[in-house]
Coordinates of C-alpha atoms and ligand atoms in Angstrom, one line a residue:
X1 CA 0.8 0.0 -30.6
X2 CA 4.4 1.3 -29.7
X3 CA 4.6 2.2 -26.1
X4 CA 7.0 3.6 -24.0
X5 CA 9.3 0.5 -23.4
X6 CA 9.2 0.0 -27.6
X7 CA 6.9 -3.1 -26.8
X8 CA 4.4 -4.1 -28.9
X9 CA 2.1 -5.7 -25.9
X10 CA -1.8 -4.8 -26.4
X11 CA -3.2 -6.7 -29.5
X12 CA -5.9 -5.3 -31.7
X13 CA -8.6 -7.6 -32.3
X14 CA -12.1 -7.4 -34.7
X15 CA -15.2 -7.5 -32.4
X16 CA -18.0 -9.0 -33.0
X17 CA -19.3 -5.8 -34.8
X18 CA -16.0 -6.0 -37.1
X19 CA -14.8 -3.0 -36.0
X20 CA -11.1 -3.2 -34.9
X21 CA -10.6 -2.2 -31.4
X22 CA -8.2 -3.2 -28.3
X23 CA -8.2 -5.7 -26.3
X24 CA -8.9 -4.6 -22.7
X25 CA -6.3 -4.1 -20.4
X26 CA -5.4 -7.4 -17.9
X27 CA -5.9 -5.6 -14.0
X28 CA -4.9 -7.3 -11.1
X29 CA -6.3 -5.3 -8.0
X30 CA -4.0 -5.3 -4.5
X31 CA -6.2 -4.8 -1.7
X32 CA -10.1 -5.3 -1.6
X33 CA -11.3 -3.0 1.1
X34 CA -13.2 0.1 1.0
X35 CA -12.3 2.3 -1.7
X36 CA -11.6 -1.0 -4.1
X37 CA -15.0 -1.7 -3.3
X38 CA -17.0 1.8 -3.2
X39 CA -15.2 3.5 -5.9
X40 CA -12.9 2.0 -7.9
X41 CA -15.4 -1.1 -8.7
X42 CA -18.0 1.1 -9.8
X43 CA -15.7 2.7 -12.5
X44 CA -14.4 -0.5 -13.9
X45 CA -17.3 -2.0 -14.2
X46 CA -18.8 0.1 -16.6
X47 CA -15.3 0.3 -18.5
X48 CA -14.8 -3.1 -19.5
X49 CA -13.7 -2.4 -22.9
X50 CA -10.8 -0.7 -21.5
X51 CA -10.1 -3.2 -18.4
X52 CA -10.8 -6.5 -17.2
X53 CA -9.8 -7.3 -14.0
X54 CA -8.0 -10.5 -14.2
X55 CA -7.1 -11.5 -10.1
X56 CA -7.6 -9.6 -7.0
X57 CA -5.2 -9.8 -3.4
X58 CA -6.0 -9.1 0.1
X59 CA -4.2 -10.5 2.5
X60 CA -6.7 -11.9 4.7
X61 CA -9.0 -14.3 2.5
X62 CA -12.6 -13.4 3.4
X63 CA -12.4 -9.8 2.0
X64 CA -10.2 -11.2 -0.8
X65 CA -12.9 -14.0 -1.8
X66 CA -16.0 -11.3 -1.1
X67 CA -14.5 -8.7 -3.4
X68 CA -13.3 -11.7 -6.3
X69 CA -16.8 -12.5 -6.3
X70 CA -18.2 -8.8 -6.6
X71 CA -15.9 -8.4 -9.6
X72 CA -17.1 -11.8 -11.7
X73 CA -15.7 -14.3 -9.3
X74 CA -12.1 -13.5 -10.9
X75 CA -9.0 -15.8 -8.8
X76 CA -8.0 -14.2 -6.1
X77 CA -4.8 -14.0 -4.3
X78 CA -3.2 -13.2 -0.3
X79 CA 0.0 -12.5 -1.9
X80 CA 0.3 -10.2 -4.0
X81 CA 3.5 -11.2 -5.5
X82 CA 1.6 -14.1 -6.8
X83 CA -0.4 -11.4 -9.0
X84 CA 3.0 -9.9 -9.7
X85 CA 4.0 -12.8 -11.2
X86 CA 1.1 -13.5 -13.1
X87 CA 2.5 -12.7 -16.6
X88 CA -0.6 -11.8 -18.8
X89 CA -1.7 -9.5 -16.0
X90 CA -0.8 -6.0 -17.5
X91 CA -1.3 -3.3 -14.9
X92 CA -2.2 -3.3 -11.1
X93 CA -4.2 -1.4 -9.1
X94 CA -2.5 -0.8 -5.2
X95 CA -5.1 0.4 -3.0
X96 CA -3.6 -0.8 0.3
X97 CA -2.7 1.6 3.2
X98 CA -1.0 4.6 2.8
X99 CA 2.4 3.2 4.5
X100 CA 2.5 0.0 1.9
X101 CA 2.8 2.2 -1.2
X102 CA 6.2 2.1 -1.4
X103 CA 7.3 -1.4 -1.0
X104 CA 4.3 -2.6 -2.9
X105 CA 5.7 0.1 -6.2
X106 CA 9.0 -1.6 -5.9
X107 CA 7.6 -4.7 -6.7
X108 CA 5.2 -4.1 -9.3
X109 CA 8.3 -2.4 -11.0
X110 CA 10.1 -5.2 -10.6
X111 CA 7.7 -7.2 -12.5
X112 CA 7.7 -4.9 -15.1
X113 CA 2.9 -3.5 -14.6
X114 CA 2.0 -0.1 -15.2
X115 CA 0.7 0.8 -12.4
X116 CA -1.8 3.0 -10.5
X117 CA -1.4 3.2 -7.1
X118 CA -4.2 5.1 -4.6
X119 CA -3.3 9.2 -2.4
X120 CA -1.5 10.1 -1.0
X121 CA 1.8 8.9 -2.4
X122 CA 3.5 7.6 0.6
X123 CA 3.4 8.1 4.5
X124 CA 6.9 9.5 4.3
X125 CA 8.4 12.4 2.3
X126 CA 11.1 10.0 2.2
X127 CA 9.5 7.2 0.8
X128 CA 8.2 9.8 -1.3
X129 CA 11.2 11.5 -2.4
X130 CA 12.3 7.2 -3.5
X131 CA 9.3 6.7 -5.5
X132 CA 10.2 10.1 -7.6
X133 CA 13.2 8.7 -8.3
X134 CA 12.1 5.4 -9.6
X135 CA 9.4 7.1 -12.1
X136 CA 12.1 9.0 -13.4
X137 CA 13.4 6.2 -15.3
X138 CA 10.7 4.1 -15.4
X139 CA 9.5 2.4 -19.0
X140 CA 5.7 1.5 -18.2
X141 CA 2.8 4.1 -16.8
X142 CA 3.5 4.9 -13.1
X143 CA 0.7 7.0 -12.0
X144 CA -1.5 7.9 -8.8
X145 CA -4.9 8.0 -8.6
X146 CA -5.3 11.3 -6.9
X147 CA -9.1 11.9 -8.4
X148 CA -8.7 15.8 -7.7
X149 CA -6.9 16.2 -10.6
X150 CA -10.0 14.5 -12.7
X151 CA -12.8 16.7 -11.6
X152 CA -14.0 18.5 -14.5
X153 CA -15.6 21.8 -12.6
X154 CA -12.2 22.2 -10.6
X155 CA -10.4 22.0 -14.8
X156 CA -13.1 24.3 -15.7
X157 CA -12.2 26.8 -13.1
X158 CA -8.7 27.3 -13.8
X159 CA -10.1 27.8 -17.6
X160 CA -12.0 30.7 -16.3
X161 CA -9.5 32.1 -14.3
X162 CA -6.3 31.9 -17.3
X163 CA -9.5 33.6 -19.4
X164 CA -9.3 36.2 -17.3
X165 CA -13.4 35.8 -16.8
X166 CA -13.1 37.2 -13.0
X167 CA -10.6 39.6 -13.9
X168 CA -7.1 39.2 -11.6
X169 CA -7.5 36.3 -9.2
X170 CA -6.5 37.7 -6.0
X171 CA -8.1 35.2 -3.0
X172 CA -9.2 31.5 -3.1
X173 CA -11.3 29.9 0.0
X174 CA -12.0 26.4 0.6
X175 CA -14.5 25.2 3.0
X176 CA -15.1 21.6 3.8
X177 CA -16.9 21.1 6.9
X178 CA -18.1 17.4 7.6
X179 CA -18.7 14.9 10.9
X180 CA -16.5 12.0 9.9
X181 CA -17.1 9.3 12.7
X182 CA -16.8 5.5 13.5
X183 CA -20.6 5.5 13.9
X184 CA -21.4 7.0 10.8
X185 CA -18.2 6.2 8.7
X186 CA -16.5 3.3 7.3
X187 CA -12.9 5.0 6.6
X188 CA -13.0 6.3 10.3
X189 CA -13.2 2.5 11.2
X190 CA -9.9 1.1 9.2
X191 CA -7.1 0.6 11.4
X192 CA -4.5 2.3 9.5
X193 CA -6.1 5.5 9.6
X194 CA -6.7 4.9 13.7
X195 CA -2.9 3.7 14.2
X196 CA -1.8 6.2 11.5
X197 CA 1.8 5.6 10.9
X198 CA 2.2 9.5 8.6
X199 CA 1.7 12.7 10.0
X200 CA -1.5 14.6 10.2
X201 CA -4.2 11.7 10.2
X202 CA -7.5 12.2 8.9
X203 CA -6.3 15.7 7.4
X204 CA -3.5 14.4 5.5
X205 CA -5.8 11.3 4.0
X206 CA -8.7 13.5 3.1
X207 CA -7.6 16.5 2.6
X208 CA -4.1 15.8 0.5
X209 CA -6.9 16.3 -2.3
X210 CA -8.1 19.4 -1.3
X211 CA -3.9 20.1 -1.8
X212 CA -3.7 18.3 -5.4
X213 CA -6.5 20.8 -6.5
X214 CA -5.4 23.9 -5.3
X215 CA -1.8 22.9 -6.8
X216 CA -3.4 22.3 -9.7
X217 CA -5.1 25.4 -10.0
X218 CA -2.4 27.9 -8.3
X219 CA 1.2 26.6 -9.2
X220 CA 3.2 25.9 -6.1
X221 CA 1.7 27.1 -3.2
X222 CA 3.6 27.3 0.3
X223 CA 1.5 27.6 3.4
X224 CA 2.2 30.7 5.5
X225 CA 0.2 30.1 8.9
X226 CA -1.4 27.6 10.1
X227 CA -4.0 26.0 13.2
X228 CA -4.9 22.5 13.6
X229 CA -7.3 21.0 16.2
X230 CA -8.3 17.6 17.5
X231 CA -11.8 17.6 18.2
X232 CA -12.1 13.8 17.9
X233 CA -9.1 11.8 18.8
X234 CA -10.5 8.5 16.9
X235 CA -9.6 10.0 13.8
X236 CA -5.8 10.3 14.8
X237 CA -3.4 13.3 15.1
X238 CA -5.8 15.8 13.9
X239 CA -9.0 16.3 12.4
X240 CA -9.4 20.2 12.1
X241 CA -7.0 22.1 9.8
X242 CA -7.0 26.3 9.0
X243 CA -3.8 26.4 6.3
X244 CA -3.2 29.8 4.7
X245 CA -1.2 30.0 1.8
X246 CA 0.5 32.2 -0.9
X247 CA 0.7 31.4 -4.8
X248 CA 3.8 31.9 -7.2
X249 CA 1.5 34.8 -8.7
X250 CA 0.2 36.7 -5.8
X251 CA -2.9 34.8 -4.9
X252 CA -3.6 33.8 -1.0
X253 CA -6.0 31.9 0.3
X254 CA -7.3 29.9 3.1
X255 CA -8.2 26.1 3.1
X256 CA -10.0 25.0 6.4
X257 CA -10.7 21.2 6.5
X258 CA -12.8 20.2 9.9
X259 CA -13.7 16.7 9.5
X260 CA -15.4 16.8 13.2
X261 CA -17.9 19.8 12.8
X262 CA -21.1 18.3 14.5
X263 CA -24.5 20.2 13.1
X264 CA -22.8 22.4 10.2
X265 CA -21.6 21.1 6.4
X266 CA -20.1 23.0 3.8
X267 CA -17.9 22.2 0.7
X268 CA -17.4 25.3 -1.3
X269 CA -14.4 26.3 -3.2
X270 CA -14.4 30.2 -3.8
X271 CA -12.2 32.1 -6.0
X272 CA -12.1 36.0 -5.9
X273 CA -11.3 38.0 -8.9
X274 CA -10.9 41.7 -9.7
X275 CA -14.3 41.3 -11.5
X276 CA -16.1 38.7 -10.3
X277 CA -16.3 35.3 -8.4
X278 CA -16.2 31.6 -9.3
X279 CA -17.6 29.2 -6.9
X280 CA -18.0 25.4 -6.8
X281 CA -20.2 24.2 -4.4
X282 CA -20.8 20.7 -4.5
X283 CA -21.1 19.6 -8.0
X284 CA -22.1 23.4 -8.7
X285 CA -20.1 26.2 -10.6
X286 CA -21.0 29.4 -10.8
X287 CA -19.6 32.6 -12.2
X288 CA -21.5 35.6 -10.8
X289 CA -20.3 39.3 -11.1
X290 CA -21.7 42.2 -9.5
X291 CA -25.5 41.3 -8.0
X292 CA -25.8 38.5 -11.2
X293 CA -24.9 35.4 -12.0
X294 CA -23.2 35.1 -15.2
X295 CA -23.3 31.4 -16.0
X296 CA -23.8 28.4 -13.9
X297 CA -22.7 24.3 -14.6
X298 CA -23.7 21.1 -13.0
X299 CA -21.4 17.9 -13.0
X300 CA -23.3 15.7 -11.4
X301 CA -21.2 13.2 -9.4
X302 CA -17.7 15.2 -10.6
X303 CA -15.8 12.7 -8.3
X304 CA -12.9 12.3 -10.7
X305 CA -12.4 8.5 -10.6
X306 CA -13.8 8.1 -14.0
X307 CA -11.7 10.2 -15.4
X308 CA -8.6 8.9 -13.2
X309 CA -8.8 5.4 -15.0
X310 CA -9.9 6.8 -18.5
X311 CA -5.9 8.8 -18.2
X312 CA -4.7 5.6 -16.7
X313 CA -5.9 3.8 -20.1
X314 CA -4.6 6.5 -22.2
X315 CA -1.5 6.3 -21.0
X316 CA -0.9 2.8 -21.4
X317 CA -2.4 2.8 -24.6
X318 CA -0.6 5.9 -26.1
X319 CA 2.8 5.5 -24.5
X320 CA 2.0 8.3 -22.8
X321 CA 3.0 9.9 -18.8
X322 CA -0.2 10.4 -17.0
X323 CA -0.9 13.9 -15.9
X324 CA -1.1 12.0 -12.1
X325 CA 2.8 11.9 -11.4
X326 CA 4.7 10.3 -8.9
X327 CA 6.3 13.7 -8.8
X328 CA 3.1 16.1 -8.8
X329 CA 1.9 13.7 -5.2
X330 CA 5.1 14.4 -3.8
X331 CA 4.8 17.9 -4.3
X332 CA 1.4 18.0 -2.8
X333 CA 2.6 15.7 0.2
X334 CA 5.4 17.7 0.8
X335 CA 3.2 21.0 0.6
X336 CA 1.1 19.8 3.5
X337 CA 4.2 18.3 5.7
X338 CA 6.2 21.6 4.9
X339 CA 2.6 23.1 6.3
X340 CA 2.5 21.4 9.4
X341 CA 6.1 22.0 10.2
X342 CA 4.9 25.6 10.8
X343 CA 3.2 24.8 13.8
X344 CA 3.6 21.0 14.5
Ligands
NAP1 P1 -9.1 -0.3 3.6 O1 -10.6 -0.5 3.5 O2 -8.4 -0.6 4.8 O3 -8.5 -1.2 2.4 C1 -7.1 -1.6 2.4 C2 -7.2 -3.1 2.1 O4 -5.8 -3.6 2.0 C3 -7.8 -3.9 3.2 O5 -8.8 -4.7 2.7 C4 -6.7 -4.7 3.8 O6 -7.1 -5.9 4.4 C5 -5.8 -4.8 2.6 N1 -4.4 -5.1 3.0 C6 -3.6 -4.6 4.0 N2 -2.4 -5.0 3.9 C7 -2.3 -5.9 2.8 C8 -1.3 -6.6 2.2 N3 0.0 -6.6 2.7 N4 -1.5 -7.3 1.1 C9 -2.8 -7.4 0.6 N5 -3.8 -6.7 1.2 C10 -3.6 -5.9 2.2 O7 -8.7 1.2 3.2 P2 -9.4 2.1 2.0 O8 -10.2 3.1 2.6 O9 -9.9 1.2 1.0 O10 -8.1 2.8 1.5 C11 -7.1 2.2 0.7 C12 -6.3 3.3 -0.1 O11 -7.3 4.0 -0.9 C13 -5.6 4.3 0.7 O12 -4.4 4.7 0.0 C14 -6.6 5.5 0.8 O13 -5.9 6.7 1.0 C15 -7.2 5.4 -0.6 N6 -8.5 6.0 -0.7 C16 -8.7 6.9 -1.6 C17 -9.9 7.5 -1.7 C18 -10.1 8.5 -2.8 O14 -11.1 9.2 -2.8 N7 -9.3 8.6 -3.8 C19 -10.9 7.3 -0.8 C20 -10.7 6.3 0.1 C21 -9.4 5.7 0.2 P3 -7.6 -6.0 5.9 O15 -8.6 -4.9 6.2 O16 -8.1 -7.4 6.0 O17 -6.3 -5.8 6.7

């Protein structure tokens, strides 16, 4: 299969049905904590015809050995150059934090892996702005796994809307109220997000894909006022975020992330038209219109990260850009840094 570098690299081969088929794709993963562990591990596992994970890093050895053994008991590494240099490893998966994205992209272009690397894109616009730059010319897949962009009732929305089934989209609302706490929550535990080293804290970890899906769904939008609020200081700069924004055609809206709201939960996306109303709430979309409900559809665990590593795949396997750019996390980043500038 040609791919984007002219390289012939992954082999067909019959299986023991007969039926020719590819060879999965050789993974290393570079970091084992959380999110290699809660979500990405339960994709790839039952995607094993597309990837096999061939050697997994952390750099201290006890997650690194834990999470090699959850995974098949694969080698594992503390370095991940070692996996870098590991030749018939094809692609690597960077789930590290936030501030190690861009060093860690250097060097898995400089060994030549596609790569998928975890949100946001860097801790920096600058780093940012570098990692653009690199993508531009580079010859393998180079794409972020910014799940947002995966989840089928958010794509199914903006269907509705260019249908014109609500009429002229005029307002969108986003709600996500949640307590997020060390007690109750691993993420609030992991040191990089306590001694956060990008702006925003918890806000601009969680809610950069609240920002990837309204981007998606709206074109470039620019924030026009904003308030943020620390309610609890263990989650870093801020935890509470009211952004309004403005749309290339005309729509405004309001996203309001509070990731310390104690005895009240909401996450309900709602998008106002001439004629009607879409909402997602939860896994839940809904066109109504007037007092009636006009049709309603359930995707049941519509997380994304399926569909993340099933682009990833496609990519590599077609020669193909991923629809997850370098360039489309920048944009988001700088969206939300742009946003804070207004009051920050
Ligand atoms: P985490 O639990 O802290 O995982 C990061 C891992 O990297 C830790 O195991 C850490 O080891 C290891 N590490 C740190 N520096 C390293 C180095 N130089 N070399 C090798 N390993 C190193 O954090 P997480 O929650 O999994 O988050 C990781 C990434 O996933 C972040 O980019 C985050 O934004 C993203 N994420 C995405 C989602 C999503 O829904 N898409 C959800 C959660 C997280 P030690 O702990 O031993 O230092």
């Amino acid at each position: 299969m040609k791919t984007t570098d002219g390289i012939i690299y992954i082999t067909k081969y019959f299986n023991n049905k007969g039926d020719l088929t590819l060879k999965p794709i050789k993974l290393g993963i570079i970091g084992c904590g959380i999110a290699a562990r809660e979500l990405h591990w339960p994709v790839l596992k039952e995607m094993t015809d597309k990837f096999e994970i061939a050697a997994v890093c952390n750099h201290t050895e006890e997650k690194a050995k834990s999470f090699s053994q959850m995974v098949g008991n694969v080698p594992y590494v503390l370095d991940y150059n070692e996996i870098l240099n590991m030749k018939d490893i094809d692609a690597v998966d960077i789930i590290l934090p936030i501030e190690l994205n861009f060093e860690t992209v250097k060097a898995a272009m400089k060994a030549n892996k596609h790569i998928i690397v975890e949100k946001p894109l860097a801790s920096n616009l600058k780093d940012a702005e570098n990692m653009v730059e690199l993508e531009k010319t580079y010859p393998k897949v180079a794409m972020v796994a910014e799940n947002f962009r995966y989840r089928k009732a958010v794509e199914k929305a903006g269907n509705y809307m260019a249908s014109g089934k609500i009429g002229k989209p005029y307002a969108v609302f986003w709600n996500k109220f949640d307590k997020v706490d060390k007690v109750t929550n691993l993420y609030a535990n992991t040191s990089w997000r306590i001694n956060h080293k990008y702006p925003g804290g918890f806000v601009t970890d969680a809610g950069i894909h609240n920002i990837a899906a309204l981007r998606d769904l709206l074109g470039d939008i620019k924030g026009t006022g904003i308030f943020t609020k620390s309610a609890n200081p263990e989650l870093g700069q801020i935890d509470s975020m009211s952004l309004q924004f403005s749309s290339p055609q005309d729509i405004s809206g309001v996203v309001n992330l509070f990731f310390s709201s104690d005895g009240y939960k909401e996450n309900t996306l709602k998008i106002l038209g001439t004629q009607g109303c879409i909402t997602i709430d939860g896994d839940v979309l809904t066109v109504s219109k007037g007092d009636s409900v006009e049709l309603q559809e359930v995707y049941p665990q519509d997380d994304g990260y399926r569909g993340e590593f099933e682009d990833f795949y496609k990519a590599i396997s077609e020669g193909k850009k991923s629809k997850a750019t370098f360039y489309e996390s920048y944009l988001d980043l700088k969206m939300l840094i742009d946003a804070y500038n207004l009051e920050f």
